[in-house]
Tab-separated table of C-alpha atoms in Angstrom:
chain	number	residue	atom	x	y	z
A	14	MET	CA	-185.967	-109.989	-3.787
A	15	ASP	CA	-189.053	-109.954	-1.825
A	16	LYS	CA	-191.743	-112.589	-1.284
A	17	PRO	CA	-194.758	-111.714	-2.757
A	18	PRO	CA	-197.292	-111.751	-0.094
A	19	SER	CA	-199.079	-115.589	0.383
A	20	LEU	CA	-202.104	-116.775	-1.473
A	21	HIS	CA	-203.075	-118.779	1.747
A	22	LEU	CA	-204.322	-122.087	-1.097
A	23	GLU	CA	-203.908	-123.921	1.911
A	24	LYS	CA	-207.388	-122.212	3.237
A	25	LEU	CA	-208.954	-121.927	0.069
A	26	GLU	CA	-211.704	-124.583	0.324
A	27	LEU	CA	-211.625	-126.124	-2.588
A	28	PRO	CA	-214.237	-129.113	-3.554
A	29	MET	CA	-210.284	-131.304	-4.899
A	30	ASP	CA	-209.443	-134.631	-3.351
A	31	GLN	CA	-207.746	-137.560	-4.071
A	32	LYS	CA	-211.629	-139.739	-4.329
A	33	ALA	CA	-212.154	-135.935	-6.592
A	34	PHE	CA	-209.584	-137.000	-8.670
A	35	TYR	CA	-209.364	-140.298	-9.131
A	36	LEU	CA	-213.408	-139.431	-10.253
A	37	GLN	CA	-212.770	-137.191	-12.352
A	38	THR	CA	-210.181	-139.233	-14.114
A	39	LEU	CA	-212.262	-141.989	-14.844
A	40	ILE	CA	-214.860	-139.793	-16.185
A	41	GLU	CA	-212.991	-137.970	-18.611
A	42	LEU	CA	-211.050	-141.098	-19.978
A	43	ASN	CA	-214.412	-142.286	-20.190
A	44	GLY	CA	-215.982	-139.741	-22.409
A	45	VAL	CA	-212.524	-139.663	-24.499
A	46	LEU	CA	-212.606	-143.266	-25.129
A	47	GLU	CA	-216.396	-142.979	-26.140
A	48	ASP	CA	-215.267	-139.723	-28.579
A	49	LEU	CA	-212.722	-141.907	-30.037
A	50	ILE	CA	-213.856	-145.252	-30.590
A	51	GLY	CA	-217.879	-144.435	-29.508
A	52	GLU	CA	-219.579	-145.556	-26.381
A	53	SER	CA	-220.565	-149.587	-27.684
A	54	GLU	CA	-216.494	-149.771	-27.324
A	55	SER	CA	-215.603	-147.442	-24.424
A	56	GLY	CA	-218.177	-149.709	-22.737
A	57	ALA	CA	-216.362	-152.898	-24.018
A	58	PHE	CA	-213.398	-151.428	-23.071
A	59	LEU	CA	-214.513	-150.365	-19.100
A	60	ASN	CA	-215.450	-154.433	-19.711
A	61	HIS	CA	-212.765	-155.434	-19.103
A	62	VAL	CA	-211.614	-152.945	-16.239
A	63	ALA	CA	-214.660	-153.937	-14.214
A	64	GLN	CA	-214.147	-158.150	-14.293
A	65	LYS	CA	-210.833	-157.502	-12.623
A	66	ILE	CA	-211.937	-155.459	-10.212
A	67	ALA	CA	-215.212	-157.597	-9.784
A	68	ASN	CA	-212.845	-160.337	-9.572
A	69	LEU	CA	-210.715	-158.647	-6.181
A	70	PHE	CA	-213.808	-157.860	-4.161
A	71	LEU	CA	-215.473	-161.204	-5.151
A	72	SER	CA	-212.447	-162.557	-3.490
A	73	LEU	CA	-212.894	-160.324	-0.863
A	74	TYR	CA	-216.161	-161.152	0.421
A	75	GLN	CA	-215.312	-164.571	0.002
A	76	ASP	CA	-212.499	-164.204	2.449
A	77	GLY	CA	-214.009	-161.765	4.628
A	78	THR	CA	-217.102	-164.084	5.207
A	79	GLU	CA	-215.307	-167.714	4.957
A	80	LYS	CA	-218.136	-168.881	2.285
A	81	ARG	CA	-217.090	-169.547	-1.401
A	82	GLN	CA	-220.475	-169.837	-2.537
A	83	PHE	CA	-223.816	-167.028	-1.778
A	84	THR	CA	-227.644	-167.974	-1.343
A	85	PRO	CA	-229.229	-165.042	-3.971
A	86	HIS	CA	-230.463	-162.869	-0.673
A	87	GLN	CA	-226.479	-163.075	-0.041
A	88	LEU	CA	-225.761	-161.925	-3.218
A	89	ALA	CA	-227.828	-158.923	-2.963
A	90	GLU	CA	-227.155	-157.673	0.334
A	91	VAL	CA	-223.076	-158.462	-1.430
A	92	LEU	CA	-223.942	-156.609	-4.280
A	93	VAL	CA	-225.518	-153.761	-2.048
A	94	ASP	CA	-222.729	-153.563	0.501
A	95	LEU	CA	-219.822	-153.475	-2.549
A	96	LYS	CA	-221.890	-150.395	-3.924
A	97	ARG	CA	-222.381	-148.771	-0.561
A	98	ARG	CA	-218.099	-148.737	0.452
A	99	VAL	CA	-218.387	-147.549	-3.091
A	100	GLY	CA	-220.471	-144.359	-2.309
A	101	GLY	CA	-224.384	-146.088	-3.957
A	102	GLN	CA	-227.255	-145.963	-2.175
A	103	PHE	CA	-228.399	-149.617	-3.576
A	104	SER	CA	-231.343	-151.319	-2.346
A	105	ILE	CA	-233.051	-154.950	-2.369
A	106	VAL	CA	-235.813	-154.383	-3.916
A	107	ASP	CA	-237.205	-158.632	-4.918
A	108	VAL	CA	-234.786	-161.003	-4.241
A	109	SER	CA	-236.137	-165.360	-5.484
A	110	LYS	CA	-234.489	-168.755	-6.673
A	111	SER	CA	-234.679	-167.004	-10.372
A	112	ARG	CA	-233.073	-163.340	-9.688
A	113	ILE	CA	-232.036	-159.984	-7.801
A	114	LEU	CA	-233.298	-157.169	-8.424
A	115	LEU	CA	-231.929	-154.357	-6.731
A	116	CYS	CA	-232.449	-149.951	-6.940
A	117	ASN	CA	-230.480	-147.421	-6.621
A	118	THR	CA	-230.610	-144.118	-5.982
A	119	ARG	CA	-226.785	-142.683	-5.506
A	120	CYS	CA	-224.312	-143.448	-8.464
A	121	PRO	CA	-221.129	-144.139	-7.052
A	122	PHE	CA	-219.764	-141.430	-9.623
A	123	GLY	CA	-221.865	-139.361	-8.148
A	124	ASP	CA	-223.606	-136.370	-10.965
A	125	LEU	CA	-220.371	-136.649	-13.527
A	126	VAL	CA	-222.270	-139.728	-15.014
A	127	ILE	CA	-224.775	-138.070	-16.537
A	128	GLY	CA	-224.757	-138.394	-19.917
A	129	ARG	CA	-222.110	-141.065	-20.179
A	130	PRO	CA	-224.414	-144.100	-19.795
A	131	SER	CA	-221.629	-146.306	-20.875
A	132	MET	CA	-220.824	-145.888	-16.796
A	133	CYS	CA	-223.226	-148.643	-16.257
A	134	GLN	CA	-220.732	-151.308	-17.992
A	135	MET	CA	-218.821	-151.406	-14.787
A	136	THR	CA	-221.977	-152.164	-12.379
A	137	SER	CA	-223.954	-154.397	-15.293
A	138	THR	CA	-220.103	-156.653	-15.374
A	139	VAL	CA	-219.041	-156.181	-11.798
A	140	PHE	CA	-222.671	-158.178	-10.445
A	141	GLY	CA	-223.197	-160.097	-13.139
A	142	LYS	CA	-218.925	-161.458	-12.692
A	143	ILE	CA	-219.938	-161.843	-8.888
A	144	VAL	CA	-223.551	-163.274	-9.156
A	145	ALA	CA	-222.327	-165.593	-12.135
A	146	ASP	CA	-218.852	-166.627	-9.988
A	147	SER	CA	-221.036	-167.882	-7.173
A	148	ASN	CA	-224.251	-169.173	-8.758
A	149	GLY	CA	-222.667	-170.271	-12.742
A	150	TYR	CA	-224.612	-167.712	-14.526
A	151	ALA	CA	-225.909	-164.065	-14.276
A	152	GLY	CA	-228.430	-161.893	-17.109
A	153	VAL	CA	-228.193	-158.145	-15.663
A	154	ASN	CA	-230.651	-155.119	-17.063
A	155	ILE	CA	-230.584	-151.868	-15.693
A	156	ASP	CA	-233.628	-150.797	-16.819
A	157	LYS	CA	-233.168	-147.359	-15.778
A	158	SER	CA	-229.876	-144.979	-14.906
A	159	ILE	CA	-229.153	-142.361	-13.776
A	160	ALA	CA	-226.119	-142.212	-16.225
A	161	ALA	CA	-229.698	-142.209	-18.318
A	162	GLY	CA	-231.151	-138.898	-16.966
A	163	ASP	CA	-233.261	-140.806	-14.992
A	164	ASN	CA	-233.404	-140.236	-10.845
A	165	HIS	CA	-231.791	-144.048	-9.917
A	166	CYS	CA	-231.498	-146.906	-11.281
A	167	VAL	CA	-233.251	-150.346	-11.559
A	168	ILE	CA	-231.163	-153.012	-12.184
A	169	GLU	CA	-232.217	-157.377	-12.483
A	170	ILE	CA	-230.153	-159.792	-11.927
A	171	LEU	CA	-231.269	-162.791	-13.431
A	172	LEU	CA	-229.931	-166.386	-11.844
A	173	GLU	CA	-230.993	-168.781	-14.709
A	174	PRO	CA	-231.179	-167.428	-18.304
A	175	GLU	CA	-235.000	-167.382	-19.242
A	176	SER	CA	-236.813	-169.940	-21.951
A	177	SER	CA	-238.376	-166.540	-22.990
A	178	GLY	CA	-234.446	-165.168	-23.919
A	179	THR	CA	-232.584	-163.014	-22.030
A	180	SER	CA	-232.072	-160.090	-25.122
A	181	SER	CA	-232.731	-157.139	-23.217
A	182	TYR	CA	-229.348	-159.197	-20.368
A	183	ARG	CA	-226.496	-158.669	-20.420
A	184	GLU	CA	-225.200	-162.286	-19.936
A	185	TYR	CA	-222.142	-163.718	-17.405
A	186	PHE	CA	-221.244	-167.114	-17.022
A	187	SER	CA	-218.825	-168.486	-14.025
A	188	ASP	CA	-215.423	-169.805	-15.088
A	189	SER	CA	-215.336	-172.872	-12.669
A	190	HIS	CA	-219.172	-174.014	-13.476
């Protein structure tokens, strides 16, 4: 029996690779969770995943720098570097002894994140856990986000609780402080 002509699929330029596969899988998993259990509950699920990832990332930076704790500016540098390594484009807007303000113009999840603001829970938790484990406390507020349809993200991280209340902030505490 004659073999049909080859399609030469290896020559096709398809937007498909390992990174795209994992990204699409994560976004679709989150979408299924949102559809089945709701956006808030999906965010809570992602929170658990992000805590484990934050522990891994913090260990890598601690081992790489041979430091256990970081100054506020060093923490800002760690967060920006981390997001750069995973495809984000974060920058430091301001750092003081009481807060870190970051801006982002490219989401590590790409345009697939638009309409899925629960994915921001990954950033909030990773940032919050890293800062809290180094500093003792973190309050994270994502004021604007690409996922919510903004053209950039604004992330404020408090390094100490505010006396006026932190109701709009998601709070994180270190297990060891």
